[in-house]
PDB file of C-alpha atoms in Angstrom:
ATOM      1  CA  MET A   1       2.550  -7.923  -8.262  1.00 84.00           C
ATOM      2  CA  THR A   2       0.871  -8.145  -4.818  1.00 87.00           C
ATOM      3  CA  PRO A   3      -1.142  -4.883  -3.035  1.00 88.00           C
ATOM      4  CA  GLU A   4       2.228  -3.744  -0.883  1.00 90.00           C
ATOM      5  CA  ASP A   5       4.617  -4.435  -4.870  1.00 93.00           C
ATOM      6  CA  ILE A   6       2.284  -2.008  -6.485  1.00 93.00           C
ATOM      7  CA  ARG A   7       1.780   0.652  -3.094  1.00 94.00           C
ATOM      8  CA  ALA A   8       5.830   0.526  -3.295  1.00 96.00           C
ATOM      9  CA  TYR A   9       6.022   0.918  -6.780  1.00 96.00           C
ATOM     10  CA  CYS A  10       3.701   3.495  -7.286  1.00 96.00           C
ATOM     11  CA  LEU A  11       5.642   5.914  -4.007  1.00 96.00           C
ATOM     12  CA  SER A  12       8.711   5.140  -5.652  1.00 96.00           C
ATOM     13  CA  LEU A  13       7.809   7.748  -8.188  1.00 96.00           C
ATOM     14  CA  PRO A  14       8.787  11.365  -8.085  1.00 94.00           C
ATOM     15  CA  GLY A  15       7.116  13.883  -5.395  1.00 93.00           C
ATOM     16  CA  ALA A  16       4.369  10.193  -5.693  1.00 95.00           C
ATOM     17  CA  ARG A  17       1.943  10.410  -2.891  1.00 94.00           C
ATOM     18  CA  GLU A  18      -0.478   8.252  -1.286  1.00 93.00           C
ATOM     19  CA  SER A  19      -4.210   9.214  -0.187  1.00 90.00           C
ATOM     20  CA  PHE A  20      -7.669   8.408   0.914  1.00 89.00           C
ATOM     21  CA  PRO A  21      -9.774  10.911   0.049  1.00 80.00           C
ATOM     22  CA  PHE A  22     -12.424   7.956   0.177  1.00 83.00           C
ATOM     23  CA  GLY A  23     -12.869   6.126   3.569  1.00 78.00           C
ATOM     24  CA  PRO A  24      -9.817   3.726   3.876  1.00 77.00           C
ATOM     25  CA  TYR A  25     -10.354   2.827  -0.340  1.00 82.00           C
ATOM     26  CA  PRO A  26     -10.298   2.582  -2.228  1.00 88.00           C
ATOM     27  CA  ARG A  27      -6.290   4.084  -2.258  1.00 91.00           C
ATOM     28  CA  LEU A  28      -5.590   6.252  -4.519  1.00 92.00           C
ATOM     29  CA  PHE A  29      -1.931   8.073  -5.551  1.00 94.00           C
ATOM     30  CA  ALA A  30      -0.961  11.384  -6.953  1.00 93.00           C
ATOM     31  CA  ALA A  31       1.863  13.492  -8.683  1.00 94.00           C
ATOM     32  CA  ALA A  32       2.855  15.222  -7.007  1.00 90.00           C
ATOM     33  CA  ASN A  33       0.819  18.149  -8.898  1.00 90.00           C
ATOM     34  CA  GLY A  34      -2.274  16.617  -6.986  1.00 88.00           C
ATOM     35  CA  ARG A  35      -3.798  15.000  -9.334  1.00 90.00           C
ATOM     36  CA  HIS A  36      -4.105  11.446  -9.592  1.00 92.00           C
ATOM     37  CA  PHE A  37      -2.697   8.421 -12.126  1.00 94.00           C
ATOM     38  CA  VAL A  38      -3.367   5.326  -9.581  1.00 95.00           C
ATOM     39  CA  PHE A  39      -7.254   4.342  -8.264  1.00 94.00           C
ATOM     40  CA  PHE A  40      -6.268   0.914  -6.410  1.00 94.00           C
ATOM     41  CA  PHE A  41      -9.328  -1.395  -5.117  1.00 91.00           C
ATOM     42  CA  GLU A  42      -7.435  -3.829  -3.353  1.00 88.00           C
ATOM     43  CA  ARG A  43     -10.566  -4.725  -1.953  1.00 88.00           C
ATOM     44  CA  ALA A  44     -12.645  -5.278  -5.016  1.00 87.00           C
ATOM     45  CA  ARG A  45     -12.627  -9.329  -6.659  1.00 90.00           C
ATOM     46  CA  PRO A  46     -10.233  -8.987  -7.914  1.00 90.00           C
ATOM     47  CA  PRO A  47      -8.738  -6.282  -7.050  1.00 90.00           C
ATOM     48  CA  HIS A  48      -8.051  -4.193 -10.061  1.00 92.00           C
ATOM     49  CA  LEU A  49      -6.307  -0.230 -10.950  1.00 93.00           C
ATOM     50  CA  ALA A  50      -7.483   2.144 -12.012  1.00 94.00           C
ATOM     51  CA  VAL A  51      -4.053   3.657 -15.109  1.00 95.00           C
ATOM     52  CA  LYS A  52      -4.989   7.178 -17.168  1.00 95.00           C
ATOM     53  CA  CYS A  53      -3.883   5.860 -20.611  1.00 94.00           C
ATOM     54  CA  ASP A  54      -3.620   7.215 -23.919  1.00 93.00           C
ATOM     55  CA  PRO A  55      -7.499   6.194 -25.499  1.00 93.00           C
ATOM     56  CA  MET A  56      -6.066   4.629 -28.811  1.00 94.00           C
ATOM     57  CA  LYS A  57      -3.733   2.962 -26.603  1.00 94.00           C
ATOM     58  CA  GLY A  58      -6.373   2.191 -24.477  1.00 92.00           C
ATOM     59  CA  GLU A  59      -8.736   0.285 -26.905  1.00 92.00           C
ATOM     60  CA  MET A  60      -5.504  -1.954 -28.170  1.00 93.00           C
ATOM     61  CA  LEU A  61      -4.679  -2.816 -24.904  1.00 93.00           C
ATOM     62  CA  ARG A  62      -8.350  -4.270 -24.037  1.00 93.00           C
ATOM     63  CA  ALA A  63      -8.976  -5.609 -26.964  1.00 92.00           C
ATOM     64  CA  ALA A  64      -5.459  -7.926 -26.780  1.00 92.00           C
ATOM     65  CA  CYS A  65      -6.310  -8.683 -23.333  1.00 93.00           C
ATOM     66  CA  PRO A  66      -9.077  -9.476 -21.485  1.00 93.00           C
ATOM     67  CA  SER A  67      -7.852  -8.703 -17.925  1.00 92.00           C
ATOM     68  CA  ILE A  68      -7.896  -4.887 -19.202  1.00 94.00           C
ATOM     69  CA  ARG A  69     -10.804  -3.395 -19.367  1.00 91.00           C
ATOM     70  CA  PRO A  70     -12.591   0.121 -19.503  1.00 89.00           C
ATOM     71  CA  GLY A  71     -11.856   2.501 -16.450  1.00 83.00           C
ATOM     72  CA  TYR A  72     -14.044   1.461 -13.492  1.00 76.00           C
ATOM     73  CA  HIS A  73     -16.223   4.509 -12.461  1.00 77.00           C
ATOM     74  CA  MET A  74     -13.785   6.208 -14.731  1.00 82.00           C
ATOM     75  CA  ASN A  75     -14.048   8.209 -17.935  1.00 79.00           C
ATOM     76  CA  LYS A  76     -14.020   5.265 -20.697  1.00 84.00           C
ATOM     77  CA  ARG A  77     -12.154   6.638 -23.044  1.00 86.00           C
ATOM     78  CA  HIS A  78      -8.938   7.506 -20.669  1.00 92.00           C
ATOM     79  CA  TRP A  79      -8.933   5.380 -18.063  1.00 94.00           C
ATOM     80  CA  ILE A  80      -8.786   1.545 -18.312  1.00 95.00           C
ATOM     81  CA  SER A  81      -8.863  -0.787 -14.834  1.00 93.00           C
ATOM     82  CA  LEU A  82      -6.312  -4.031 -14.704  1.00 94.00           C
ATOM     83  CA  LEU A  83      -7.500  -6.360 -12.716  1.00 93.00           C
ATOM     84  CA  LEU A  84      -5.108  -8.708 -11.007  1.00 93.00           C
ATOM     85  CA  ASP A  85      -6.011 -11.850 -11.837  1.00 91.00           C
ATOM     86  CA  GLY A  86      -2.799 -13.021 -12.858  1.00 90.00           C
ATOM     87  CA  GLY A  87      -4.154 -12.021 -17.269  1.00 91.00           C
ATOM     88  CA  VAL A  88      -1.939  -8.492 -16.715  1.00 92.00           C
ATOM     89  CA  PRO A  89       2.096  -9.263 -17.002  1.00 92.00           C
ATOM     90  CA  ASP A  90       3.889  -7.697 -13.640  1.00 94.00           C
ATOM     91  CA  GLU A  91       5.870  -5.696 -16.478  1.00 95.00           C
ATOM     92  CA  TRP A  92       2.687  -4.705 -18.592  1.00 94.00           C
ATOM     93  CA  ILE A  93       1.992  -3.631 -14.946  1.00 94.00           C
ATOM     94  CA  ARG A  94       4.268  -1.030 -14.231  1.00 96.00           C
ATOM     95  CA  ALA A  95       4.799   0.311 -17.659  1.00 96.00           C
ATOM     96  CA  LEU A  96       1.356   0.926 -17.614  1.00 96.00           C
ATOM     97  CA  ILE A  97       1.541   3.161 -13.813  1.00 96.00           C
ATOM     98  CA  PHE A  98       4.433   4.349 -14.823  1.00 96.00           C
ATOM     99  CA  ASP A  99       3.176   6.339 -18.168  1.00 95.00           C
ATOM    100  CA  SER A 100      -0.308   6.627 -16.305  1.00 95.00           C
ATOM    101  CA  PHE A 101       2.320   8.961 -13.712  1.00 96.00           C
ATOM    102  CA  ALA A 102       3.462  10.803 -16.958  1.00 95.00           C
ATOM    103  CA  LEU A 103       0.152  11.347 -18.754  1.00 93.00           C
ATOM    104  CA  VAL A 104      -1.434  13.603 -14.867  1.00 92.00           C
ATOM    105  CA  ARG A 105       3.049  14.668 -14.488  1.00 89.00           C
ATOM    106  CA  ALA A 106       2.822  16.944 -17.626  1.00 83.00           C
ATOM    107  CA  LYS A 107      -0.287  18.606 -16.403  1.00 81.00           C
ATOM    108  CA  PRO A 108      -0.716  21.452 -14.788  1.00 70.00           C
ATOM    109  CA  PRO A 109      -1.093  21.460 -10.437  1.00 77.00           C
ATOM    110  CA  VAL A 110      -4.961  20.636  -9.585  1.00 72.00           C
ATOM    111  CA  LYS A 111      -6.383  24.465  -8.458  1.00 69.00           C
ATOM    112  CA  PRO A 112      -7.835  24.542  -5.453  1.00 65.00           C
ATOM    113  CA  ARG A 113     -11.781  23.435  -4.765  1.00 59.00           C
ATOM    114  CA  ARG A 114     -13.550  26.959  -3.665  1.00 63.00           C
ATOM    115  CA  ALA A 115     -16.016  26.132  -0.443  1.00 57.00           C
ATOM    116  CA  GLN A 116     -19.971  26.325  -1.378  1.00 58.00           C
ATOM    117  CA  PRO A 117     -21.612  29.405   0.195  1.00 59.00           C
TER     118      PRO A 117
END
């Protein structure tokens, strides 16, 4: 999948939106409840995605595919990184993005942070 394909797929999910809270990179995608389901590190070499994943499924995927690793700068138990080096089939990428979206969409909305005094 190209970066444009990934962006288009993420934004095609109901209520999904894109944001750049840390500057121009990484590109983040959140569900309507404000919870993030994809962190897209498109400028990294190789580019990669961090997606939320069921811990047991994540372990199995990491064991089955060397291009799937623990989540980069994320909770290694609940997030995995998908290296976009051709090692992860496009169908898997789409399915894992959707699974991540479904996991966060089921959660309550993010509470707004209060300003520090």
